[in-house]
Coordinates of C-alpha atoms and ligand atoms in Angstrom, one line a residue:
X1 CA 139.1 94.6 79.1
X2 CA 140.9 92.1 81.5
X3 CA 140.3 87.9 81.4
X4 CA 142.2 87.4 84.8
X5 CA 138.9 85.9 85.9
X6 CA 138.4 83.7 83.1
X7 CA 141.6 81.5 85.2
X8 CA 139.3 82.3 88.4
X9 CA 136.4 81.1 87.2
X10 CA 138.3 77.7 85.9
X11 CA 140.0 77.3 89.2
X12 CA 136.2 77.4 91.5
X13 CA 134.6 74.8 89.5
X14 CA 133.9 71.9 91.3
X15 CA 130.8 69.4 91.5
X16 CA 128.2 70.1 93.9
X17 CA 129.0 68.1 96.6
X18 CA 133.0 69.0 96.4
X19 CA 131.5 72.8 96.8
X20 CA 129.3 71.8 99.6
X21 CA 132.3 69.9 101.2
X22 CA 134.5 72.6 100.9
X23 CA 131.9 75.4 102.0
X24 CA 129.6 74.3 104.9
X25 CA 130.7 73.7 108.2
X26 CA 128.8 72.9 111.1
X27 CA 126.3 75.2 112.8
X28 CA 126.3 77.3 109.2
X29 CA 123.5 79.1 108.4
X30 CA 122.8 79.0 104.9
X31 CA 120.3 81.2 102.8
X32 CA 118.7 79.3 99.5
X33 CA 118.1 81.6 96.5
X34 CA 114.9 82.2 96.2
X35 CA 111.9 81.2 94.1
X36 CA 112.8 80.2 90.4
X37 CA 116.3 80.8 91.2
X38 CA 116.4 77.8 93.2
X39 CA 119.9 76.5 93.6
X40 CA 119.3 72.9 93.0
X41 CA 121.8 71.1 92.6
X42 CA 123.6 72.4 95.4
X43 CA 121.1 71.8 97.6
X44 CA 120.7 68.2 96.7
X45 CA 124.2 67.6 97.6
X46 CA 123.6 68.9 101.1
X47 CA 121.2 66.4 101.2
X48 CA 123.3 63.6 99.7
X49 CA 125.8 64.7 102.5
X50 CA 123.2 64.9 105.2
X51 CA 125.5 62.6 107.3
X52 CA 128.2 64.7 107.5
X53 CA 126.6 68.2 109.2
X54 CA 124.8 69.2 112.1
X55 CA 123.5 72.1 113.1
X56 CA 122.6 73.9 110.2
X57 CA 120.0 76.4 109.6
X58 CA 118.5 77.2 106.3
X59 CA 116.7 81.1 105.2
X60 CA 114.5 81.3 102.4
X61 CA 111.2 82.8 101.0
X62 CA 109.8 80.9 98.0
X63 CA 111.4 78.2 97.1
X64 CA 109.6 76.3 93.9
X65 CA 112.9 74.0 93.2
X66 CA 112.9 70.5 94.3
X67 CA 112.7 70.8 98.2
X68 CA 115.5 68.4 99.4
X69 CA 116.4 71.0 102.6
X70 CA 112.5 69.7 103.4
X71 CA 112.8 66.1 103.6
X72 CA 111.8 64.8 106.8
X73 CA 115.6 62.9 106.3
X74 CA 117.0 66.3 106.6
X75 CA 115.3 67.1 110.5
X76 CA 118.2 66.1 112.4
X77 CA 120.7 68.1 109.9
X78 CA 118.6 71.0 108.7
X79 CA 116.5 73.6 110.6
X80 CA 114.7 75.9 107.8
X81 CA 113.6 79.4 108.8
X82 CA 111.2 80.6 105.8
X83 CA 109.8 83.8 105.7
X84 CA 107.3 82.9 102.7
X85 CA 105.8 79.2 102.8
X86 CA 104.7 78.1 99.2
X87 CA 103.2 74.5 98.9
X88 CA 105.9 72.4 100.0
X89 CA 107.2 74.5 102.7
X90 CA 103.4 74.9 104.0
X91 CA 103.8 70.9 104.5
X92 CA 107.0 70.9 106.3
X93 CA 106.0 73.5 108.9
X94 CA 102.5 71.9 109.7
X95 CA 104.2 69.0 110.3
X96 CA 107.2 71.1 112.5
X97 CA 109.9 70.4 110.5
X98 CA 110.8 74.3 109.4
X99 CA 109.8 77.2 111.3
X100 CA 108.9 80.9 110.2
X101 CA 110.0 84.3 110.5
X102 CA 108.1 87.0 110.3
X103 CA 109.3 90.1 108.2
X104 CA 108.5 92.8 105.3
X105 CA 110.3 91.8 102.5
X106 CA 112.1 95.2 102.1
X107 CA 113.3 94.6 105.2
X108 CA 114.4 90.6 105.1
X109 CA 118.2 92.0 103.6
X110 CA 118.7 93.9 107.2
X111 CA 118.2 90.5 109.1
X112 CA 121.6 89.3 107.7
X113 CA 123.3 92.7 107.7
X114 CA 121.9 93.1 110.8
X115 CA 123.4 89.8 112.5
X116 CA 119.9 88.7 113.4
X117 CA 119.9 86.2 110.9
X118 CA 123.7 85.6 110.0
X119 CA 124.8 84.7 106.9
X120 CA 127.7 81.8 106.7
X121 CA 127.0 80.3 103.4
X122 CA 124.8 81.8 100.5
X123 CA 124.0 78.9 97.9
X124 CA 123.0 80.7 94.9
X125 CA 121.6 80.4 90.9
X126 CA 123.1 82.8 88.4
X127 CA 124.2 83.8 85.1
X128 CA 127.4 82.8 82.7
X129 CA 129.7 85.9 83.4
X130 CA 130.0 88.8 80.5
X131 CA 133.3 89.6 79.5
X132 CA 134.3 91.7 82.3
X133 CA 133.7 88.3 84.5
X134 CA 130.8 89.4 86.2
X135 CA 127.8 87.0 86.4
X136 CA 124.0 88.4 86.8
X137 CA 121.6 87.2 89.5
X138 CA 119.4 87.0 86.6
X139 CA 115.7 86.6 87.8
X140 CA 115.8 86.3 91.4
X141 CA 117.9 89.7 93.3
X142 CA 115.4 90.2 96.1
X143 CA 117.5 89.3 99.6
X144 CA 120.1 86.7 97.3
X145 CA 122.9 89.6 96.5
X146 CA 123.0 90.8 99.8
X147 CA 123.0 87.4 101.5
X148 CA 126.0 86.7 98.6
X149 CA 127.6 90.4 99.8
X150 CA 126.9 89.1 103.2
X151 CA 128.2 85.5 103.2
X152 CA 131.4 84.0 104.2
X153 CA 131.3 81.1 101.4
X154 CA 129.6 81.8 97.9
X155 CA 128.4 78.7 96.2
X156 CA 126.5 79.3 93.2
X157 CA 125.2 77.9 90.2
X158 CA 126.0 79.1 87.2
X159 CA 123.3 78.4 84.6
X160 CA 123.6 78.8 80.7
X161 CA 119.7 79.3 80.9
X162 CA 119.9 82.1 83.3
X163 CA 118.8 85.5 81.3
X164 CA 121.2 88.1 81.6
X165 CA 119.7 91.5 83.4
X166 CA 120.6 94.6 84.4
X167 CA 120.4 97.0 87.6
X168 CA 122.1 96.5 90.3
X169 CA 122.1 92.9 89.6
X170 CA 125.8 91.6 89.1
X171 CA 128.1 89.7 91.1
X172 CA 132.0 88.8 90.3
X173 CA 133.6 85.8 89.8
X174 CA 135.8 86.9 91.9
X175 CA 133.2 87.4 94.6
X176 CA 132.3 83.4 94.3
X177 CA 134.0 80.7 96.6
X178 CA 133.0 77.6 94.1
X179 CA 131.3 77.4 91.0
X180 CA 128.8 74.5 90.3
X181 CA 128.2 74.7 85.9
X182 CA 124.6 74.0 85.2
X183 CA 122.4 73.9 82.1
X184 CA 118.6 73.4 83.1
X185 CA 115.8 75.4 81.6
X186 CA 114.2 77.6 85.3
X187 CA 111.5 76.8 86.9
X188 CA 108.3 77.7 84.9
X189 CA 104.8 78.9 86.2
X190 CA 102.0 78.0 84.5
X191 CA 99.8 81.3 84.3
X192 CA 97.4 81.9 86.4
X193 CA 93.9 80.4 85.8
X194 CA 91.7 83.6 85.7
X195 CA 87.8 83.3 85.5
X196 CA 84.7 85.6 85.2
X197 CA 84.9 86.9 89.3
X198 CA 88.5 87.5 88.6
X199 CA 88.4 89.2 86.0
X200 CA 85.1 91.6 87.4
X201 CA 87.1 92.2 90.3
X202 CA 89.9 93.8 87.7
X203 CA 87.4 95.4 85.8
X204 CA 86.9 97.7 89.1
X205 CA 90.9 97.8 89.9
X206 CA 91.6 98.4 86.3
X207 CA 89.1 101.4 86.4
X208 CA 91.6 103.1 89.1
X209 CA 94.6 103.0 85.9
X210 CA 94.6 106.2 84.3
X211 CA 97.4 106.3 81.2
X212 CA 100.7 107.1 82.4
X213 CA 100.2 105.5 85.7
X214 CA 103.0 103.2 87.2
X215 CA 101.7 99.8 88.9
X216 CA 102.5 97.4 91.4
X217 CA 100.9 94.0 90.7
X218 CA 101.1 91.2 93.0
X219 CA 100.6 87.4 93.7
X220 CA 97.9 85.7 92.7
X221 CA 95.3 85.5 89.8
X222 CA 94.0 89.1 90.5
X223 CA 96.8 90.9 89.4
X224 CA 97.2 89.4 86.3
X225 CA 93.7 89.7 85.7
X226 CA 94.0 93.5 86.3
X227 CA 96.5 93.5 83.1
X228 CA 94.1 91.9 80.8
X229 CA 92.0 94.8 81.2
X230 CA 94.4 97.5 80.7
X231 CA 94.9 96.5 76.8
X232 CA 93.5 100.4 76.1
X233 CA 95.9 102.6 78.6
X234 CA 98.9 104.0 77.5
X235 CA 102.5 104.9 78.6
X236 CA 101.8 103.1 81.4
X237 CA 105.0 102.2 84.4
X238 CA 106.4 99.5 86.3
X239 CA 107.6 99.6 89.5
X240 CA 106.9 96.0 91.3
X241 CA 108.6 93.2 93.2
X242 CA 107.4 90.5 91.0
X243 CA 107.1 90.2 87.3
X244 CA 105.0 87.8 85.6
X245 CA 104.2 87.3 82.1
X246 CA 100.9 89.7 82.1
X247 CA 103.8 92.9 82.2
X248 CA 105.3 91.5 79.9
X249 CA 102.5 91.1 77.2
X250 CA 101.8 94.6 77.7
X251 CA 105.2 95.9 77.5
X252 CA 105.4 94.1 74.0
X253 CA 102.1 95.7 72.3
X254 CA 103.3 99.0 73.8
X255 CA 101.0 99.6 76.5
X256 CA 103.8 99.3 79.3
X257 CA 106.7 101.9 78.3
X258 CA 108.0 104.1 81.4
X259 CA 107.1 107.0 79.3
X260 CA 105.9 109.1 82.1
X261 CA 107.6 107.0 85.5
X262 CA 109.3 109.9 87.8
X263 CA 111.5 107.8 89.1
X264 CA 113.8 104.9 86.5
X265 CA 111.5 106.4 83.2
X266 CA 111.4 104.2 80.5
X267 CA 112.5 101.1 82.9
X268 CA 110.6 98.2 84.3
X269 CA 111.8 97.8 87.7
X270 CA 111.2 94.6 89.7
X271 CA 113.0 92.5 92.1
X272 CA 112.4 89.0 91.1
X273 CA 110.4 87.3 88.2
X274 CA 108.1 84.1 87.7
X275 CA 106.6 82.6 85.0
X276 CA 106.9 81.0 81.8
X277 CA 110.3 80.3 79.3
X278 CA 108.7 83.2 77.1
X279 CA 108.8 85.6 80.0
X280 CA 112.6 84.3 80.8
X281 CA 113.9 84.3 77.1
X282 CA 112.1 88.2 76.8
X283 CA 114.2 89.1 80.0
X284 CA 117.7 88.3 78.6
X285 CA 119.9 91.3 77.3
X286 CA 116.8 93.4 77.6
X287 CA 117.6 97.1 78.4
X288 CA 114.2 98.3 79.8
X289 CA 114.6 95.8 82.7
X290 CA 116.3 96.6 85.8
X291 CA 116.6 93.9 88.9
X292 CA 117.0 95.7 92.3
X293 CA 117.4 94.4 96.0
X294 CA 114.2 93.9 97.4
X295 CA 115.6 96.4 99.8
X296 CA 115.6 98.8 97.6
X297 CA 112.6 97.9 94.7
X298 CA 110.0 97.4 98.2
X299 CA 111.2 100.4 100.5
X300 CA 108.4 102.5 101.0
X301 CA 110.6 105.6 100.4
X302 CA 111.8 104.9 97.3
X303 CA 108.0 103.3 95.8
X304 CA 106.6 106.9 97.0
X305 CA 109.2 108.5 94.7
X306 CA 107.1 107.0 91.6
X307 CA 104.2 109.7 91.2
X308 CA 100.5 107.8 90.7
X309 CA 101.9 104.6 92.2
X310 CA 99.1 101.9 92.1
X311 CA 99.5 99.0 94.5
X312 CA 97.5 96.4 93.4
X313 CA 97.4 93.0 96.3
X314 CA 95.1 90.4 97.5
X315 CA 94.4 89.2 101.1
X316 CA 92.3 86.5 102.9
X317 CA 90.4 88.4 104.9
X318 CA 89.4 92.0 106.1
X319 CA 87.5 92.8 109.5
X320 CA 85.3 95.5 109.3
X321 CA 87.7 98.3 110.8
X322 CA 89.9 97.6 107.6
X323 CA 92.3 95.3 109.7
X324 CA 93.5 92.9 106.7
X325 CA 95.0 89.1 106.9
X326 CA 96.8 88.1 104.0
X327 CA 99.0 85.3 104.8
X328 CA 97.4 83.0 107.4
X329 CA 94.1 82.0 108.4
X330 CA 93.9 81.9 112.1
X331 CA 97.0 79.9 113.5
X332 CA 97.5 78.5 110.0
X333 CA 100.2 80.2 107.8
X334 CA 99.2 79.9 104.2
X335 CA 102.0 82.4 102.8
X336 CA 103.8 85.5 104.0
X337 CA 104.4 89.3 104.5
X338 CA 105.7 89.4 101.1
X339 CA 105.7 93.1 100.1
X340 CA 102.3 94.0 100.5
X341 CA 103.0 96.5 103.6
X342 CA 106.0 98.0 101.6
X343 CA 103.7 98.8 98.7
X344 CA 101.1 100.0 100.9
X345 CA 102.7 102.5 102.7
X346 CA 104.9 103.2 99.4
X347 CA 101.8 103.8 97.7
X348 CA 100.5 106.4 100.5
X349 CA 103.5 108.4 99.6
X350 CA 103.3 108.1 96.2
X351 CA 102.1 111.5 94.4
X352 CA 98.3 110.8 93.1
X353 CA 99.4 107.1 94.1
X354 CA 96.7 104.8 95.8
X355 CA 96.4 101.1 97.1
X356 CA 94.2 98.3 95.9
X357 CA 93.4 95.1 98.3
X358 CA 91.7 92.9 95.5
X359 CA 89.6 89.9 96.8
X360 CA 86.7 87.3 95.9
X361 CA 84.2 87.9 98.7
X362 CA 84.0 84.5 99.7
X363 CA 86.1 81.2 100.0
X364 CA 85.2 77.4 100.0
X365 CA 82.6 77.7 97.7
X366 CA 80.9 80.4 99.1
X367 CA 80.7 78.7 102.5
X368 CA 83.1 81.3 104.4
X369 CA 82.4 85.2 103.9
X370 CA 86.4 86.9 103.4
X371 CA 85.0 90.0 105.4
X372 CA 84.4 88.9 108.7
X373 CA 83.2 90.8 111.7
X374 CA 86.3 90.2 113.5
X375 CA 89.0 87.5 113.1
X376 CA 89.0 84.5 114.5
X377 CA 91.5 83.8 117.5
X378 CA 95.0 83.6 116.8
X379 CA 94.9 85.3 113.3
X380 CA 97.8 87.4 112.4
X381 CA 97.3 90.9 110.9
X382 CA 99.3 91.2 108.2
X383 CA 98.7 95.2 107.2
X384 CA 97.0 97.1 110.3
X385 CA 93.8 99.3 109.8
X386 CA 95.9 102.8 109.1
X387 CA 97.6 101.1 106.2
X388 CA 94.3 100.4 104.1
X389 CA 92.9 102.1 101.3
X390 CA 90.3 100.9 98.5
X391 CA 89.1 97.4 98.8
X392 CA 87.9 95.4 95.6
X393 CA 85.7 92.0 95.5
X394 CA 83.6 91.0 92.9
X395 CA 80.6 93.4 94.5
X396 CA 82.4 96.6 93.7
X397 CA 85.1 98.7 95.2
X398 CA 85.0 101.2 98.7
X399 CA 87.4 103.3 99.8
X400 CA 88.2 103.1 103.4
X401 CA 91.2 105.8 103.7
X402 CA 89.2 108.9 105.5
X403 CA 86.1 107.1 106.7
X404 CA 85.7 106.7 110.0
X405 CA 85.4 102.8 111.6
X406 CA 81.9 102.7 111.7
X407 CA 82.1 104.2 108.5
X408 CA 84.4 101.4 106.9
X409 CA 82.1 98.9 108.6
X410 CA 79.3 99.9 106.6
X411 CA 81.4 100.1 103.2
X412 CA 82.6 97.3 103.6
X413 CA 78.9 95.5 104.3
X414 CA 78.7 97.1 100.7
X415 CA 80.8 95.0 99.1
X416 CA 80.4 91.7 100.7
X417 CA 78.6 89.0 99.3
X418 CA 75.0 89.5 100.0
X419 CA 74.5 85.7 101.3
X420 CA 76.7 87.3 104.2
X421 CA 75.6 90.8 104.2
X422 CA 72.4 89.9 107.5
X423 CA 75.3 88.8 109.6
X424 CA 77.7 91.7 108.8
X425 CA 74.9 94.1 109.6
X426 CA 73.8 92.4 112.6
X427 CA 77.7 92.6 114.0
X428 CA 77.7 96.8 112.7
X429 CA 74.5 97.1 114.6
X430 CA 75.5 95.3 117.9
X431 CA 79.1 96.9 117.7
X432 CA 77.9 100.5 117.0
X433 CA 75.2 101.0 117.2
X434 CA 74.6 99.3 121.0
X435 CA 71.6 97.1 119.6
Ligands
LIG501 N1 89.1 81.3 104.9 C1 89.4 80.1 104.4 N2 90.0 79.8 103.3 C2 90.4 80.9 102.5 C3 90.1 82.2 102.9 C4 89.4 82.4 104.1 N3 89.1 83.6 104.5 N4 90.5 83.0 101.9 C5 91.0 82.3 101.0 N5 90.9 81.0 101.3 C6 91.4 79.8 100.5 C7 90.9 79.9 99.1 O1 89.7 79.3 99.0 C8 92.0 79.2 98.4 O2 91.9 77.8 98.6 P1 92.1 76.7 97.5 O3 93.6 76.8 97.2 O4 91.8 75.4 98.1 O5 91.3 77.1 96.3 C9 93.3 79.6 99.2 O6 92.8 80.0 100.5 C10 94.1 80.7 98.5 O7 93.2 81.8 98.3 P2 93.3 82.6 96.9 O8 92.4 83.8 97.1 O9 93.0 81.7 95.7 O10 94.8 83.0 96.9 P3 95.7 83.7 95.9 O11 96.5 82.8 95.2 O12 94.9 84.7 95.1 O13 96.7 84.6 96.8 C11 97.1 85.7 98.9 C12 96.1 85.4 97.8 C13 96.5 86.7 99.9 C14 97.3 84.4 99.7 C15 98.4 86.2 98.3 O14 98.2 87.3 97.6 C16 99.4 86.5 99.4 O15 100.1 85.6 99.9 N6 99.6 87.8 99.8 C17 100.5 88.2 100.8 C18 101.8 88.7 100.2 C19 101.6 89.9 99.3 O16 100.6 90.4 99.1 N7 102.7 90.2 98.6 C20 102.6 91.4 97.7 C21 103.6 91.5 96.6 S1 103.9 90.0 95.7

């Protein structure tokens, strides 16, 4: 075993700022780590040093640390390009300080191999190194260990709270320009708050779930409403992008083991985790974890390798060809592509594998039906009509893979909220049947 880097690793320690110093220059484009992983620290020293740069442009998707890159202050340093806005990004782009870019999160690694969002500088959260020296990107790989592969300067933090996990999940110290030593518990999620509609709605996903399956559960309180019904399967898989603490209270009573998975058995397989300190603490040194690229967890190739993949997403809305918006409301971005395209084309190809859209039927206290006859101008579709395949709310569950539009129109009228159901019919009748 060699300990050359343990005079490496001594050698890029520096304070924040010095690292930022040293690192940025102007016109750099920089990519945050993303969600938990949050590199603070780092990024408050760009902001400290605001003064100094100009020029720069900033990449993430989530980002739940402390926004400092988002300060109005930062305009005339910082431009951020996010690809997923969360609540404080949501405020800086309504109010034109950061911009978005489209893109399925499989794909968001080949925009920096690609060149067509470089990479200069990846600021980045890890692990304490093992003793071979090499650190783990801990709860967050998704697009952060290519951007580090990618980038010219590596700044990251290294945290003594950052669990230790496997896959292809480890960087060298050697592979690190400067090293910024942290000890700060991550960023915890409080669950999600999961009430009687919710947890109908997963009552009709949940009835999809045969033992042995493998699942993909998304963002949002659906998803982890769909585990609290599954307390009965067994051998059940995982092969997700995000892992939240539901997986991981079913992987503890034995529910969740890989038995039967085709493809990684007896792993969990995920590309980045939220939620609480229980969920982080479970995650450290735990063999039936493995942390992937996102570009390699999400591509629709590899998720169809899993026989009886179940996708299991939400959306905003659905028009009544099946056309589904997930991440804005008419000109209004709310989120993001995420993976949701990635899982349901994976899940086509998946062996016995099928795709749920989970959704109440209504928003704003009923006032606003989710399945509309068409959307509203400027909407952005987020997975096109050829993509879909069940569709849950709280009124039951249709299957629109097969049936023809008029068809889907009609199922879909089926499981709308019947407040809405006069209108819908009145738009299927008008639309096809030339009344
Ligand atoms: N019109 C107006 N408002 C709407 C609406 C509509 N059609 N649909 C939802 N809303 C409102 C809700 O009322 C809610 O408002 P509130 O926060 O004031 O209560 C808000 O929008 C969010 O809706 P909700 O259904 O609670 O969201 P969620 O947290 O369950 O997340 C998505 C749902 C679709 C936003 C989320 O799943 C997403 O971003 N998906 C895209 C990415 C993805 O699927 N990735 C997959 C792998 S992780």
């Amino acid at each position: 075993m060699t300990t050359e880097w343990k005079d490496s690793y001594t050698s890029k320690c520096v304070t924040a700022v010095e690292a930022v110093r040293r690192g940025v220059k102007h016109g750099d484009h920089i990519v945050l780590g993303h969600a938990a992983a949050a590199p603070d620290s780092i990024v408050k020293a760009l902001y400290d040093l605001r003064e100094e740069f100009k020029d720069l442009k900033t990449f993430h998707l989530l980002y739940l640390g402390e926004p400092w890159h988002l300060m109005p202050e930062m305009s005339s340093t910082v431009k951020p390009y996010i690809n997923f806005l969360d609540k404080n990004s949501r405020i800086a782009y309504r109010e034109h300080r950061a911009d978005f870019i489209p893109c399925h999160f499989h794909e968001v690694p080949t925009l920096f191999t690609s060149g067509a969002f470089p990479v200069d500088v990846a600021m980045i959260q890890i692990s304490r190194p093992n003793a071979e020296g090499y650190c783990s990107f801990g709860i967050s790989n998704d697009y952060t260990k290519v951007a580090a592969n990618q980038a010219r300067v590596v700044i990251a933090e290294v945290n003594r709270q950052m669990p230790f996990i496997g896959g292809d999940n480890l960087i060298h110290i050697d592979e690190l320009s400067c090293i910024v030593e942290v000890d700060r518990p991550l960023i915890a999620l409080p669950p999600a708050t999961i009430g009687e509609v919710e947890l109908k709605i997963a009552s009709y996903c949940a009835e999809l779930v045969q033992d042995g399956d493998t699942l993909q559960l998304g963002i949002g309180a659906i998803p982890d409403a769909v585990l609290q019904c599954l307390k009965d399967r067994k051998d059940l898989g995982i092969h997700t992008e995000m892992f939240t603490d539901g997986v991981m209270h079913l992987a503890r009573s034995g529910q969740i083991n890989g038995a039967r998975k085709t493809l990684h058995p007896g792993k969990i397989v995920t590309t980045f985790v939220m939620g609480s300190q229980e969920l982080y603490e479970f995650l450290d040194n735990n063999d039936t974890i493995e942390i992937y690229p996102v570009s390699y967890t999400n591509d629709p190739y590899v998720v169809g390798q899993n026989d009886r993949l179940i996708s299991i997403n939400s959306c905003l809305e659905v028009d009544l060809t099946g056309q589904v918006a997930s991440e804005a409301i008419g000109i209004n971005q709310f989120s993001g592509t995420g993976g949701q395209v990635d899982f349901l084309r994976g899940a086509k190809r998946s062996k016995g594998g099928c795709s749920i859209l989970a959704f109440r039927s209504t928003a704003q206290n009923d006032t606003i039906s989710r399945i509309v006859p068409m959307f509203g101008e400027g909407s952005n579709v987020t997975a096109g009509r050829n993509e879909v395949d069940y569709i849950i709310t709280e009124y039951g569950r249709v299957r629109l893979r097969g049936l023809s539009i008029r068809e889907r129109a009609e199922a879909l009228v089926s499981v709308a909220h019947p407040k809405f159901r006069p209108m819908l019919e009145a738009a299927i009748r008008q639309r096809f049947y030339g009344e």
